[in-house]
Coordinates of C-alpha atoms and ligand atoms in Angstrom, one line a residue:
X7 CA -70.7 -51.6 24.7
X8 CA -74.0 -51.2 26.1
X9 CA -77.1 -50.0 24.3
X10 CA -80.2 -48.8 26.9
X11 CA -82.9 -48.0 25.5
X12 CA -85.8 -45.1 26.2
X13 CA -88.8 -46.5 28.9
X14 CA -91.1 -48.7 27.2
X15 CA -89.1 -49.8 24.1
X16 CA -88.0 -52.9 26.2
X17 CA -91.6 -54.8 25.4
X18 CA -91.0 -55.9 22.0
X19 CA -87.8 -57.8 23.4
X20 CA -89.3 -59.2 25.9
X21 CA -91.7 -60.7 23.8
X22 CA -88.7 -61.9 22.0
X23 CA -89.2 -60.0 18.5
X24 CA -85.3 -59.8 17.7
X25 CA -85.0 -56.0 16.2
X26 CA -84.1 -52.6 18.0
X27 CA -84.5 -49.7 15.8
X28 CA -82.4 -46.5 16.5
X29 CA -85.2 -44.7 17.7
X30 CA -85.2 -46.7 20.6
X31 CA -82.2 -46.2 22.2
X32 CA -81.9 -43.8 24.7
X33 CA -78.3 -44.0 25.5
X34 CA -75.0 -46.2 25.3
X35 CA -72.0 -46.9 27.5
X36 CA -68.7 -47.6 27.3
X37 CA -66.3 -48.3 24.6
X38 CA -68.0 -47.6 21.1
X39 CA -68.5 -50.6 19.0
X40 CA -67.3 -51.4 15.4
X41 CA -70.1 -52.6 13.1
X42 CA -71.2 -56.2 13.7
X43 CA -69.7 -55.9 17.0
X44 CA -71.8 -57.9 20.1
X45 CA -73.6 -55.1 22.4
X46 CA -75.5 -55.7 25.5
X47 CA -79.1 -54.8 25.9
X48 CA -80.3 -53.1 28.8
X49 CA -83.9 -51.2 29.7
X50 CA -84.6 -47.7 31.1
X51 CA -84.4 -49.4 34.5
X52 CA -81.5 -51.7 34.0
X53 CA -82.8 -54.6 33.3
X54 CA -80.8 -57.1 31.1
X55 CA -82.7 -57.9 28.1
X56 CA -80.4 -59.7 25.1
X57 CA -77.1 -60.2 23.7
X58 CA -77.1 -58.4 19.6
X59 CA -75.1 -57.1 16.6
X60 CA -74.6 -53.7 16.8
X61 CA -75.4 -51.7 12.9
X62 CA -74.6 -48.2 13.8
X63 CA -75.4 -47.4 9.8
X64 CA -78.8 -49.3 10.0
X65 CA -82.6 -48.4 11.2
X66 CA -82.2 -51.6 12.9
X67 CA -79.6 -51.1 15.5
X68 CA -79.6 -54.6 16.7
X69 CA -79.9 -57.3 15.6
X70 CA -80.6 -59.9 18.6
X71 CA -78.3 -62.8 18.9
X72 CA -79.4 -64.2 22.1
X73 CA -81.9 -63.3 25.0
X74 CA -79.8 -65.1 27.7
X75 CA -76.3 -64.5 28.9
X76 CA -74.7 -67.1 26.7
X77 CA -71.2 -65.8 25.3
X78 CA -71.8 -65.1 20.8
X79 CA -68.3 -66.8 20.1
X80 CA -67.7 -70.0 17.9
X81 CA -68.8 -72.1 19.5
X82 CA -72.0 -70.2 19.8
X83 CA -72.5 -70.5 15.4
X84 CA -71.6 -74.3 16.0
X85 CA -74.8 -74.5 18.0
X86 CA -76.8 -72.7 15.6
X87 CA -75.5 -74.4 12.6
X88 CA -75.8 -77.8 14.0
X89 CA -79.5 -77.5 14.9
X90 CA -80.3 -76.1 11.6
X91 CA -78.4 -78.7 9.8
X92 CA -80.4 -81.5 12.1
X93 CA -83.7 -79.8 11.2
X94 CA -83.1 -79.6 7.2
X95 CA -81.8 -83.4 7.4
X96 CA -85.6 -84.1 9.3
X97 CA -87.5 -82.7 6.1
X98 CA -85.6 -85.5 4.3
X99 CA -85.5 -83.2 1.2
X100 CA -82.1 -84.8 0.3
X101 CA -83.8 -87.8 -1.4
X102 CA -85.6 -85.5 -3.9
X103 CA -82.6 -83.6 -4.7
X104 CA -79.0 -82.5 -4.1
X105 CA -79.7 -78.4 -3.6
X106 CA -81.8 -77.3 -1.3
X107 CA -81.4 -74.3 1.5
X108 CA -79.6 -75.1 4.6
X109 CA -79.8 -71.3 6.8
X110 CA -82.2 -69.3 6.8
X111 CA -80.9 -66.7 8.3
X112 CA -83.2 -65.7 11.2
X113 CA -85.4 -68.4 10.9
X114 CA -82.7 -70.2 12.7
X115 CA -81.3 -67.7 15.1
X116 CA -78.6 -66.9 12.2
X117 CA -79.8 -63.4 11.4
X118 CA -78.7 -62.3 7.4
X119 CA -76.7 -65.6 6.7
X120 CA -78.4 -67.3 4.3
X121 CA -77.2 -70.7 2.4
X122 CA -77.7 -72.7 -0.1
X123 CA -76.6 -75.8 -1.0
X124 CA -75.9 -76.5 -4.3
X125 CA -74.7 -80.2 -4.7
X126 CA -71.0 -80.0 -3.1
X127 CA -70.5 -76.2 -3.5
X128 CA -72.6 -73.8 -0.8
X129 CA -73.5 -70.4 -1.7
X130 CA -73.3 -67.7 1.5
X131 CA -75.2 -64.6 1.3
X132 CA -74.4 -62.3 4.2
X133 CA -76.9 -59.6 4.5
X134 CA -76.5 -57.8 7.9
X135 CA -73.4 -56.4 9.9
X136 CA -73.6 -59.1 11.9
X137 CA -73.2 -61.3 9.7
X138 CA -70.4 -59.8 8.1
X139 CA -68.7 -60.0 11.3
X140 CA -68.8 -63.7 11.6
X141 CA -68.4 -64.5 8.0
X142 CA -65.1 -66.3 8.5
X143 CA -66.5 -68.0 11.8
X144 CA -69.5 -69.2 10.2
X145 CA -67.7 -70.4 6.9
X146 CA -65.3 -72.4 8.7
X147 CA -68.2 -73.9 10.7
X148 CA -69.9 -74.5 8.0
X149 CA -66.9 -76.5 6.4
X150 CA -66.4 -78.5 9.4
X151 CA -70.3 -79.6 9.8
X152 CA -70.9 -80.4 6.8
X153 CA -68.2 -81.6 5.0
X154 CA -68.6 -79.6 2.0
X155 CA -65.1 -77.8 0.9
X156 CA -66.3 -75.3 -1.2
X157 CA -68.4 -72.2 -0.2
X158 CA -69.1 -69.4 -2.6
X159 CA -69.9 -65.9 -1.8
X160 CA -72.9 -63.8 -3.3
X161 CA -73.1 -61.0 -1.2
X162 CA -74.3 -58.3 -3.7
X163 CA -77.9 -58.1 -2.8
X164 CA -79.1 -54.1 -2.5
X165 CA -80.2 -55.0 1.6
X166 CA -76.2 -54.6 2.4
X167 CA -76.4 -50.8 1.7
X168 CA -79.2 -50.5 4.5
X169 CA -76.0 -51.9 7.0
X170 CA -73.3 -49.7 5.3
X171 CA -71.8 -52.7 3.9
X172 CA -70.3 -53.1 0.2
X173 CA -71.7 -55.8 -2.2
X174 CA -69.0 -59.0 -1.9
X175 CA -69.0 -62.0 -3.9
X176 CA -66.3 -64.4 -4.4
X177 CA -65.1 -68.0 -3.6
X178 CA -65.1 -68.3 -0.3
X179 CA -63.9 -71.3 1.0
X180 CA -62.1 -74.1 -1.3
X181 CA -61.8 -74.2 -5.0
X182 CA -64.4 -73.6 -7.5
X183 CA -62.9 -73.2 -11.0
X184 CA -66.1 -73.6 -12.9
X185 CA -68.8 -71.1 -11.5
X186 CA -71.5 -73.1 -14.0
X187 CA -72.5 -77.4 -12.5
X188 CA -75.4 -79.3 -13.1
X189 CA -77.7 -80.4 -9.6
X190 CA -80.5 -82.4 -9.9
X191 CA -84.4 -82.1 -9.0
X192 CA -87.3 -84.9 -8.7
X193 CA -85.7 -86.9 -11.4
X194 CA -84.2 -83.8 -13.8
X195 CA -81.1 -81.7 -13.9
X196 CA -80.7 -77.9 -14.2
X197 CA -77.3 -76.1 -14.6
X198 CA -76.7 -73.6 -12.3
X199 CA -74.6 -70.5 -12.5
X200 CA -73.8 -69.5 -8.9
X201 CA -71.8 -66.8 -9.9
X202 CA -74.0 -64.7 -11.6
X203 CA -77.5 -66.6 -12.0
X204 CA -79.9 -64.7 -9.6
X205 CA -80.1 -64.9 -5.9
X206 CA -77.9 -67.5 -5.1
X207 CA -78.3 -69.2 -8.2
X208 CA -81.5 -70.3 -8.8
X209 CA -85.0 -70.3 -7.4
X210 CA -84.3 -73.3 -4.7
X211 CA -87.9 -72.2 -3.2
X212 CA -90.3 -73.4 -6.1
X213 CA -88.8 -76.7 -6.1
X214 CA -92.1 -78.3 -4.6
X215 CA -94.1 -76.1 -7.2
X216 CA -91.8 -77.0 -10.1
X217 CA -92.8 -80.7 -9.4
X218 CA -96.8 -80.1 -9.2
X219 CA -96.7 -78.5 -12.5
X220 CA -94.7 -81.6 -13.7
X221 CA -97.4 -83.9 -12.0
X222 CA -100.1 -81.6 -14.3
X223 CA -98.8 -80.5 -17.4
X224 CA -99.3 -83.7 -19.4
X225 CA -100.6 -83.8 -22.7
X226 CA -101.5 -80.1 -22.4
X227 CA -100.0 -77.3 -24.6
X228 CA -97.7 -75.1 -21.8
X229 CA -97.3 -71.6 -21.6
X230 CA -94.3 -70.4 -18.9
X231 CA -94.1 -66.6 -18.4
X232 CA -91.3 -65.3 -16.4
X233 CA -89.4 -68.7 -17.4
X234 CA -85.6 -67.8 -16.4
X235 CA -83.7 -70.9 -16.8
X236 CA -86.6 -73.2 -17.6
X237 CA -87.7 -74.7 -13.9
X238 CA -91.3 -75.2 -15.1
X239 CA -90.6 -75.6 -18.6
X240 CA -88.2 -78.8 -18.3
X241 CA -90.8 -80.1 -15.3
X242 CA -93.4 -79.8 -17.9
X243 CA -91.3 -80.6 -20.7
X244 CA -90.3 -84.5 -18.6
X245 CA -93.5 -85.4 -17.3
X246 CA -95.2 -85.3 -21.1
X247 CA -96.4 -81.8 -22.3
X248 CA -97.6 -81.3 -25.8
X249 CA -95.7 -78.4 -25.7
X250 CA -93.6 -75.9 -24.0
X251 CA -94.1 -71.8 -24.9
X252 CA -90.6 -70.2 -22.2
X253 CA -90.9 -66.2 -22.3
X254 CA -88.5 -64.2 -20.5
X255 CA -87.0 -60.6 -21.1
X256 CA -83.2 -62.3 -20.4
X257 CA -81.2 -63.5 -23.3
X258 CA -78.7 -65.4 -20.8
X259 CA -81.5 -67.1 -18.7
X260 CA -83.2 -68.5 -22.0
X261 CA -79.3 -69.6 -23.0
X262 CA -79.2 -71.7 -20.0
X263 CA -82.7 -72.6 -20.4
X264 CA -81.7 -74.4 -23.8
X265 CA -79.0 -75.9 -22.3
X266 CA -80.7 -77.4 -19.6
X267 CA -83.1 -78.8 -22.4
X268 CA -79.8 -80.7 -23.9
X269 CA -78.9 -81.8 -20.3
X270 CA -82.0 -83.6 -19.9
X271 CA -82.4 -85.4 -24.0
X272 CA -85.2 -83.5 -24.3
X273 CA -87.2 -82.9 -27.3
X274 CA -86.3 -79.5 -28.9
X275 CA -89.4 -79.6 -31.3
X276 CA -91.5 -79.5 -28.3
X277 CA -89.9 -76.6 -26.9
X278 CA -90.0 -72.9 -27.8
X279 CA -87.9 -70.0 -26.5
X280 CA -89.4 -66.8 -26.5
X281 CA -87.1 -63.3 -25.4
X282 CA -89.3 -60.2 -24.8
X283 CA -92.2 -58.5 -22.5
X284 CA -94.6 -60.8 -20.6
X285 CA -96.9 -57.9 -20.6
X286 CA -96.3 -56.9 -24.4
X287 CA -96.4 -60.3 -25.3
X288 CA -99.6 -61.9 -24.0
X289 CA -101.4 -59.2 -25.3
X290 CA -99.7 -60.6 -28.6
X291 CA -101.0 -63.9 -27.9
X292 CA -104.8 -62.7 -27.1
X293 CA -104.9 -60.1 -30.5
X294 CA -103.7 -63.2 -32.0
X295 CA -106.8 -65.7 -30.6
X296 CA -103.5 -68.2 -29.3
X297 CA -104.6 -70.6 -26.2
X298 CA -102.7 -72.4 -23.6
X299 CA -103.7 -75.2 -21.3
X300 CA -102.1 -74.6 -18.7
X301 CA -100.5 -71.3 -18.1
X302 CA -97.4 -70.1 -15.7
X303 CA -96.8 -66.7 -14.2
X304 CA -94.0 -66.2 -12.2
X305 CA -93.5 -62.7 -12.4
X306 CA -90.5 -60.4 -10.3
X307 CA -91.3 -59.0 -6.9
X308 CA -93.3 -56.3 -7.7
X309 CA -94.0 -54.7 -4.4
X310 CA -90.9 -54.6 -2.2
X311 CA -93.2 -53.2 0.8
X312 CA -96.4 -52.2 1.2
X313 CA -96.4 -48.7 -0.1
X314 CA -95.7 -50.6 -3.8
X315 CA -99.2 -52.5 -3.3
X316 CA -101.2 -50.4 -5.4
X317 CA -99.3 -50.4 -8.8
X318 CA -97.8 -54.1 -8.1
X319 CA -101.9 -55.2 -7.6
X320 CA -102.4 -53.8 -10.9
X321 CA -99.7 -55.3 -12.9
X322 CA -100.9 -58.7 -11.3
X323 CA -104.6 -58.0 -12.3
X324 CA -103.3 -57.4 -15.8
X325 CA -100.9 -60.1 -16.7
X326 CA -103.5 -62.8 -14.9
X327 CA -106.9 -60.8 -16.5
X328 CA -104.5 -61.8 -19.8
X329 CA -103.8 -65.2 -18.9
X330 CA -107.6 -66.4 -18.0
X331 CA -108.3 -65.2 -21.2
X332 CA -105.6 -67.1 -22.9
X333 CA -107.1 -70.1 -21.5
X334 CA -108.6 -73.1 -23.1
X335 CA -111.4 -74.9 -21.5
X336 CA -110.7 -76.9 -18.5
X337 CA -106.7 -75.3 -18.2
X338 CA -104.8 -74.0 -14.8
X339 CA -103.2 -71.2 -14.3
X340 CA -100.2 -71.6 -11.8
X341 CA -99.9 -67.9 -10.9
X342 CA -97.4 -66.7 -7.8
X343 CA -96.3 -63.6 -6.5
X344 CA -93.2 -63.3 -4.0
X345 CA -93.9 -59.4 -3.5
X346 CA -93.8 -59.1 0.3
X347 CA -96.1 -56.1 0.0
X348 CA -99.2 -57.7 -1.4
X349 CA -100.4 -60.3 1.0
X350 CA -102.2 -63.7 0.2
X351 CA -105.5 -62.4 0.9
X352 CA -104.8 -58.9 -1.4
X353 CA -102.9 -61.3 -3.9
X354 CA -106.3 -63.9 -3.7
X355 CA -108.5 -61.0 -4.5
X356 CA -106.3 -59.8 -7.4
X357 CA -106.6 -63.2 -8.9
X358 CA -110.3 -63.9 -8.4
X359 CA -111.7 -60.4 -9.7
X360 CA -108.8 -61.2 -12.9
X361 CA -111.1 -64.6 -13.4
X362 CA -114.5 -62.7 -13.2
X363 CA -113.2 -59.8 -15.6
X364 CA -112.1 -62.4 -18.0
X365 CA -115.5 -64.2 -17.2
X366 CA -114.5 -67.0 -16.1
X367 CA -117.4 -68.3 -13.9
X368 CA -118.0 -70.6 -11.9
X369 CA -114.1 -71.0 -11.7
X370 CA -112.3 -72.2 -8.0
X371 CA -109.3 -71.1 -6.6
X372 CA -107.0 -73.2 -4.9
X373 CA -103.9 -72.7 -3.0
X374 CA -101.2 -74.3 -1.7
X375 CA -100.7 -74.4 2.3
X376 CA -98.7 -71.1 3.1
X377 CA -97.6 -72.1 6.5
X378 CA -94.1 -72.8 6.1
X379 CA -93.7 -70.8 2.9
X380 CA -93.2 -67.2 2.0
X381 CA -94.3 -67.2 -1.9
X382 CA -98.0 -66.9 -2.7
X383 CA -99.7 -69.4 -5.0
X384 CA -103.1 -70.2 -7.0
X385 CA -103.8 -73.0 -9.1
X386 CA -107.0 -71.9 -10.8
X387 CA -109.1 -73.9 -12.8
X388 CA -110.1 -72.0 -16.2
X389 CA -113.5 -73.0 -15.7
X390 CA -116.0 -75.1 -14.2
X391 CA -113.0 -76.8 -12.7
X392 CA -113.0 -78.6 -8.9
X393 CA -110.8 -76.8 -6.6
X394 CA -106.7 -77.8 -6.5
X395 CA -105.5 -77.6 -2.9
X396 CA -102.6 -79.3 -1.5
X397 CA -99.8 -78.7 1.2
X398 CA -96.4 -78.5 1.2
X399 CA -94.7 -79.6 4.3
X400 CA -91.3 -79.5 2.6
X401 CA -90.8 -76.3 1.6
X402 CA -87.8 -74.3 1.9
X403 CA -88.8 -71.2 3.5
X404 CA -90.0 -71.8 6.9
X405 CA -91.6 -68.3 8.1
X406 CA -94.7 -67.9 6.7
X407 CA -96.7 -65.0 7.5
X408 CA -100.1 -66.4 9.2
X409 CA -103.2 -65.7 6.9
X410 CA -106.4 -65.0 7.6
X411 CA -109.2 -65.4 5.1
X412 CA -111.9 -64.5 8.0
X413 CA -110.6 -61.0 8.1
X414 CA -112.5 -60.7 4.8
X415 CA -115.4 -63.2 6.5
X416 CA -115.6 -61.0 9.1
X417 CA -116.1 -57.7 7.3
X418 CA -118.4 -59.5 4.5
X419 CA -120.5 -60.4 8.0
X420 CA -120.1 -56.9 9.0
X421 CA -123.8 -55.3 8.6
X422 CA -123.1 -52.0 7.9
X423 CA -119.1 -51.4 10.1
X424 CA -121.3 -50.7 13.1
X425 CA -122.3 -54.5 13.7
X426 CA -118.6 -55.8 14.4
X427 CA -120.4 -58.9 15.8
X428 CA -118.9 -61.9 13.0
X429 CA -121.3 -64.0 12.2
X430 CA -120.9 -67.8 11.7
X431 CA -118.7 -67.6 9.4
X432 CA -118.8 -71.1 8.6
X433 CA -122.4 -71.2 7.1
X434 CA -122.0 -70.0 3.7
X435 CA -125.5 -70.1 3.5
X436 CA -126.0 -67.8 6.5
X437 CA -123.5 -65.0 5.2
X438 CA -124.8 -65.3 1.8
X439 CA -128.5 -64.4 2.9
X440 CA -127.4 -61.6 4.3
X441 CA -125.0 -60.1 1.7
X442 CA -121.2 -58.4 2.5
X443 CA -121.2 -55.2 3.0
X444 CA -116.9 -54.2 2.0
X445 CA -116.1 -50.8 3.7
X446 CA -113.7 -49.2 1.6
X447 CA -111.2 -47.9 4.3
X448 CA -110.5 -51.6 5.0
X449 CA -109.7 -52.4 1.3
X450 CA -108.0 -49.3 0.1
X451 CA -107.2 -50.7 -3.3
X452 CA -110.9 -51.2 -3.9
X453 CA -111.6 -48.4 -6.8
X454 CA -115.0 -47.6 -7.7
X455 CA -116.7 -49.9 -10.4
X456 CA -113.9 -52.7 -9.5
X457 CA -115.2 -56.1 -9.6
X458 CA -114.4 -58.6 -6.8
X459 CA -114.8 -61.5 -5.0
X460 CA -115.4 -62.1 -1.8
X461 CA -114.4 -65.5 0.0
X462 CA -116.6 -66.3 2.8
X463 CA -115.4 -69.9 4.0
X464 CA -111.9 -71.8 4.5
X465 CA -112.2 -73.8 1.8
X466 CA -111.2 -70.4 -0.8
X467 CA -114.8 -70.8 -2.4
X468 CA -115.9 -67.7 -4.1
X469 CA -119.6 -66.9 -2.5
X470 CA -120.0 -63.5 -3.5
X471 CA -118.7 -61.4 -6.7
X472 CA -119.6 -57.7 -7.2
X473 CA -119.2 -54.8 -8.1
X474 CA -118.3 -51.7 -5.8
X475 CA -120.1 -48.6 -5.5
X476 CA -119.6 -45.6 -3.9
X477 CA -122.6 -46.4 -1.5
X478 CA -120.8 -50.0 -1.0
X479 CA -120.7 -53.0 -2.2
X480 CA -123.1 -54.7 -4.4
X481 CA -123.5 -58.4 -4.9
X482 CA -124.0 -59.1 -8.3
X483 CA -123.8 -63.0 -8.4
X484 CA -122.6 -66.3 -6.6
X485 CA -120.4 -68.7 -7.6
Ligands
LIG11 N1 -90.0 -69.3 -12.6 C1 -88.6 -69.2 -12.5 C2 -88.2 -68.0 -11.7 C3 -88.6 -66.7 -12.3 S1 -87.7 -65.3 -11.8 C4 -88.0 -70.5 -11.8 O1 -88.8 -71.3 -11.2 O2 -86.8 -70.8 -11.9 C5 -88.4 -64.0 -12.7 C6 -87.9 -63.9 -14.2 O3 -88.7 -62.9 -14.8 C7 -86.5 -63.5 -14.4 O4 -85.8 -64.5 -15.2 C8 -86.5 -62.2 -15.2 O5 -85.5 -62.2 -16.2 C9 -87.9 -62.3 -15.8 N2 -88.5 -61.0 -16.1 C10 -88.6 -59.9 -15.4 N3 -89.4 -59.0 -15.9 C11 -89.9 -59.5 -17.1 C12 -90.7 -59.1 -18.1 N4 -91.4 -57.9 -18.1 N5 -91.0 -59.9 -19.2 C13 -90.4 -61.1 -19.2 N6 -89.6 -61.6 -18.3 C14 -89.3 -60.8 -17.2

């Protein structure tokens, strides 16, 4: 079957962006196509454009395979496998730990097949028609390249509906009597359910982070919100915390939690298991004067998309307003979101005006690099502390949405929206003479009387704070 699609819709192929959404096709010819099915792109004029998976239930009709003429069979998936397999064995990730992702779905050409290796089971999610075309393909692929006999199925995330397709899980491939095994992580070991812990199991993508927080919790009195089955908590726990405070709302993620402290010989006295609301419960701790040195939040996506921004920005601002003021002197907060509709720079803000509300001065933000990785992070110092910045070269995600702090430079340099000139933006001193002048249509989840910082140089150092007004913005001190 061919799919042609209406004049002009052709442009965002040919600058190779892999989706055609059903408004843009005009037409299609010949023999209809099952779901998952391999259609030919064509433009208005005839032009050949790509090779895709046809999802007649989806917005996104297609689902580009390949921009060239090259037949999507086997030994097409072999291709694709192999390189992503070479590229994951380049990040060397294997000497650190036995369970790490292996496809990324279309990260590596492999759109909605997503894998995980856990020690010698893998974990499939298929996500799009296409992928649920070559399922079988792909597993027996996957067998043969890597070696690994056992492949378990967790198809049951809510994206399938969008494609028409029911939620699967299963074994796949192989035998896998016990659905519960122990992997290992910089030097500890964490159970792993793969049948029904969440995603495919566990959060494979903080594996770096877990590590930092091992490398700074020592001697310091831990609190982990959002703990699930311990990740921070037996880090922190190994690498010498005074003490370990886990709170989740899930009774069967703190079960496994305790079991993983048993797995490691850790000591229980040290450790505390708490079951109820982050947000009810530091609240608790703060009506109760309790303090932390070092603090965790690693909260649920709470913005899906974009049009969640508003409410998810202000359960970020409260649960981190409540942990800066849980803070001793000289602690860190390790706060993250994974909402893809709050960006760095909105998630950045969110944090910083948290610190001033709970008046922390003087306080830096640091980040980790966000280059290869989807999450959002700050390490903040509680106060007075030097800023915490470090990369992450090995991460498991490996599109990262580009950010741009200067898009708040620029607008801070911006005299009064007319003057779209930036300034230097590299001379604090320059913008900080001058004074930022925030137009409220470009930061729609300003509200009036909010306080806010505004970051005016690459190095995430807070230069302005203020308050906004309805005539603008009005600088109330520097940091
Ligand atoms: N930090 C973990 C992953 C956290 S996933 C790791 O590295 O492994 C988010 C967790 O938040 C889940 O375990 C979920 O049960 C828990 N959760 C969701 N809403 C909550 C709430 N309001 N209070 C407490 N826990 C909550």
């Amino acid at each position: 079957m061919k799919l042609i699609l209406n004049p002009g819709r052709e442009k965002s192929l040919l600058r190779r962006h892999p989706w055609v959404f059903a408004s843009a096709v005009q037409s299609v010819d010949g023999p209809s196509a099952a779901s998952g099915e391999t259609v030919d792109l064509f433009s208005a004029a005839g032009e050949f454009l790509a090779r895709a998976a046809y999802s007649p239930h989806s917005q996104i009709r297609a689902r580009v395979w390949t921009f060239g003429a090259e037949s999507v069979d086997r030994e097409f998936f072999q291709k694709k496998i192999r390189t992503a397999l070479a590229k994951r064995s380049a990040l060397n990730v294997q000497r650190d730990t036995d369970s790490y992702r292996l496809l990324h779905g279309e990260s590596d050409g492999i759109a909605g097949v997503i894998v995980d290796r856990y020690n010698d089971v893998l974990v499939l999610q298929s996500l799009t028609a296409g992928a649920e075309y070559w399922k079988q393909t792909i597993a027996d692929v996957l067998v043969e390249e890597t070696g690994v006999q056992n492949i378990y199925e967790r198809s049951d995330a809510d994206v399938r509906e969008l494609e028409g397709l029911k939620s699967i899980t299963g074994v796949l491939r192989g035998e896998i009597d016990n659905s519960r095994f122990a992997i290992y992580e910089h030097g500890v070991k964490f159970l792993v359910d793969v049948q029904s812990g969440h995603k495919t199991g566990f959060y494979l993508d903080q594996r770096e982070n877990r590590r930092r927080v091992g490398e700074l919790a020592k001697d310091r009195d831990v609190l982990n919100c959002f703990c699930y089955t311990g990740g921070f908590s037996i880090h922190a726990l190994a690498n010498g915390a005074k003490s370990v405070l886990s709170v989740d709302s899930s009774a069967d993620a703190l079960s496994l939690l305790e079991e993983n402290l048993k797995l490691n010989d850790l000591p229980a006295e040290r450790h505390t298991s708490l079951e109820g609301d982050v947000f009810q419960l530091l609240r608790k701790f703060r009506d109760e004067n309790r303090s932390f040195d070092m603090i965790i939040l690693d909260p649920p996506k709470f913005a899906p998309t974009a049009a969640h921004a508003e409410k998810a920005s202000r359960a970020y601002k409260d649960i981190n307003l409540l942990a800066f003021k849980l803070l001793r002197h000289g602690g860190i907060l390790v706060t993250f979101s994974c909402s893809g509709g709050v960006d760095a720079a909105l998630f950045q803000k969110i944090v910083a005006s948290a610190a001033l509300d709970a008046g922390r001065c003087r306080h830096r933000l640091g980040r980790f690099d966000r280059r290869f990785y989807a999450r959002q992070y700050v390490l903040a110092g509680g106060c007075r502390h030097d800023l915490i910045r470090f990369d992450e070269p090995n991460c498991e995600r490996s599109a990262g949405r580009a950010h741009s702090i200067h898009s708040e430079a620029r607008n801070a340099g911006t005299r009064n929206g007319r003057d779209r000139q930036p300034r230097n933006l590299d001379d604090p001193a320059e913008s900080y003479h001058r004074g930022p002048r925030l137009r409220r249509d470009r930061h729609p989840h300003l509200v009036l009387g909010q306080r806010l910082a505004v970051f005016t140089d690459g190095n995430w150092r807070i230069l302005y704070a203020g308050y906004y007004e309805r005539r603008g913005w009005t600088q109330c001190r520097s940091g």
